[in-house]
């Protein structure tokens, strides 16, 4: 069947957005734009600049930064083979298939030549991806490539000779060597839709040498993130985050000698300012009833968090039979995460577990106290929550979370924390970092709740999107149409929303339509108006009309 015929056979079919994704439609999108605009404005006043990041990154970046034991990396990422990987994989499969076919006989010279030339193409592609770092630049990969190269070099002249001869054994050895070497190549090269953006910001900080810039570097981003979770209210597979990160290179020990207190203070001020910025943003959005939870999880050292984790593990082991299977599993792998548990039956036991605040080293203690002092000075209200933890080694000291009303059990609108080890883990210089990510979908949901409640009480919500009502131009006749076009252009240039009906309507129909569109005014243009130059402006609410000239129109509208 030809392609055309196949097309004709296709029946019409309806499509739906895939599970966990959704369309955002007007008028709700106006709210999204407003929130994003407020973020741009507020973050700029705190000296942050916007970074726009790719939606896809190498899977390895997230494995390293988010951590392979997390739910996000172990089961929620959308991962694909990269294009070059597919090509290399396909060619490798083909190579193996050809080799299998050729193994059974001592083949004709032409077949040998073509196999060798195909192998040589495969090598070229593998070489170029290797030199661009798209397949891992390991010693093993280099060795495999070198060996394939040397096999080709020794066989190419052989098959070119007129009096070509080789034993079946030699040829078989060559085939199996090539297949073995090709299979030994580690191609890697998976990419994932980003489940979060901190990893990308750190990657970009390193990639663009931002350590050279005046520190700290303050960046923010907004955009979609992807996690394959069970969709429900406030939880989607494509969701949106607005986030910010502060990256600050670690000064060499000798330059801060005797200034440890000053350094601690610097970090604490940065932490507090980030939280202050966040609350300023929420405030400007009109989000009400939020609670800020903060905690310090110390740092990854025996005299600090590691000591605590050992104590915690011992205690958890003692009460193991009181815990559910998830928590039991975590005792060994990641005991801190037991504190995250929402399982009702475990709560009384968790409440009695040792708390990290009692096990912080002196520096972490001082840092935590300084953060709280700084928050107080900024008038940021918070509650301490000792169970707010992060499972990864590079997270340290400050962690925080903000919850908002109207969201059911998905009530966290923002999570954040300090991650001083991350940039180094990704191959950069020692760099301190702190950041947060706001769940924009949940923020919008909560604002809509506030909006609902305030419309019940008659209080004007700060987020009511003040889209001005349109002005409707009711025109009749071709001459009036030309005038209407001109009027629409002038009004739109002056920033008015204008509805210009595409076809002539009777005035009654036109005014009905204007009311439907919630227009406040209708500009009536008929033959009389065009001839006299006196236009009719009708106020739809009370039906009053007045005559205005073209020159007066805008001034008149602005007055009204
Ligand atoms: P949760 O405990 O709600 O799953 P999380 O710890 O996975 O949150 P983070 O990775 O810290 O969340 O992301 C920061 C914020 O992004 C969350 O506080 C939340 O508002 C939002 N968020 C996370 N996952 C989703 C999702 N699947 N859909 C909508 N928003 C989300
Ligand atoms: Mg989650």
Tab-separated table of C-alpha atoms and ligand atoms in Angstrom, residues 22 72 76 195-196 225-230 232-241 342 390 400-402 407 409-416 436-443, ligand 1:
chain	number	residue	atom	x	y	z
A	22	UNK	CA	-1.964	18.996	31.532
A	72	UNK	CA	13.573	10.419	41.866
A	76	UNK	CA	10.884	8.543	38.512
A	195	UNK	CA	13.507	16.136	37.586
A	196	UNK	CA	14.871	19.293	39.261
A	225	UNK	CA	10.360	19.516	35.700
A	226	UNK	CA	9.502	15.871	35.077
A	227	UNK	CA	8.988	12.999	37.491
A	228	UNK	CA	7.097	9.796	36.836
A	229	UNK	CA	5.041	9.840	40.041
A	230	UNK	CA	1.470	8.837	40.748
A	232	UNK	CA	-2.954	13.406	42.105
A	233	UNK	CA	-3.931	16.862	43.297
A	234	UNK	CA	-0.743	18.933	43.521
A	235	UNK	CA	1.363	16.145	42.045
A	236	UNK	CA	2.000	15.925	38.320
A	237	UNK	CA	4.484	14.282	36.008
A	238	UNK	CA	5.217	17.569	34.326
A	239	UNK	CA	5.180	20.257	36.976
A	240	UNK	CA	6.745	23.668	37.291
A	241	UNK	CA	9.294	25.032	39.662
A	342	UNK	CA	4.281	9.697	57.373
A	390	UNK	CA	17.909	15.374	53.445
A	400	UNK	CA	13.854	24.394	55.192
A	401	UNK	CA	10.392	23.752	53.853
A	402	UNK	CA	7.334	25.918	53.484
A	407	UNK	CA	-3.344	21.677	49.308
A	409	UNK	CA	-1.520	16.198	51.859
A	410	UNK	CA	0.660	17.700	49.095
A	411	UNK	CA	1.083	20.826	51.192
A	412	UNK	CA	4.788	21.617	50.676
A	413	UNK	CA	5.096	24.594	48.332
A	414	UNK	CA	8.829	24.947	48.673
A	415	UNK	CA	11.845	22.959	49.766
A	416	UNK	CA	15.395	24.140	50.165
A	436	UNK	CA	15.245	26.388	47.078
A	437	UNK	CA	12.603	25.205	44.656
A	438	UNK	CA	9.014	26.393	44.766
A	439	UNK	CA	6.328	24.110	43.353
A	440	UNK	CA	4.551	26.601	41.117
A	441	UNK	CA	1.529	24.349	40.479
A	442	UNK	CA	0.922	24.085	44.216
A	443	UNK	CA	1.532	27.795	44.737
B	1	LIG	P1	7.050	16.141	48.057
B	1	LIG	O1	7.456	15.720	49.418
B	1	LIG	O2	5.789	16.918	48.050
B	1	LIG	O3	7.063	15.013	47.083
B	1	LIG	P2	9.690	16.789	47.223
B	1	LIG	O4	10.484	16.660	48.458
B	1	LIG	O5	9.725	15.708	46.233
B	1	LIG	O6	8.168	17.162	47.580
B	1	LIG	P3	11.377	18.831	46.089
B	1	LIG	O7	12.133	17.878	45.253
B	1	LIG	O8	12.035	19.450	47.265
B	1	LIG	O9	9.995	18.167	46.529
B	1	LIG	O10	10.757	19.976	45.155
B	1	LIG	C1	10.379	21.261	45.644
B	1	LIG	C2	8.908	21.531	45.455
B	1	LIG	O11	8.463	21.150	44.167
B	1	LIG	C3	8.000	20.762	46.395
B	1	LIG	O12	7.927	21.394	47.637
B	1	LIG	C4	6.690	20.803	45.661
B	1	LIG	O13	6.026	22.030	45.891
B	1	LIG	C5	7.104	20.762	44.220
B	1	LIG	N1	6.926	19.411	43.652
B	1	LIG	C6	7.732	18.343	43.801
B	1	LIG	N2	7.261	17.291	43.098
B	1	LIG	C7	6.125	17.718	42.488
B	1	LIG	C8	5.164	17.109	41.604
B	1	LIG	N3	5.299	15.860	41.191
B	1	LIG	N4	4.110	17.859	41.177
B	1	LIG	C9	3.970	19.141	41.581
B	1	LIG	N5	4.840	19.765	42.393
B	1	LIG	C10	5.904	19.073	42.852
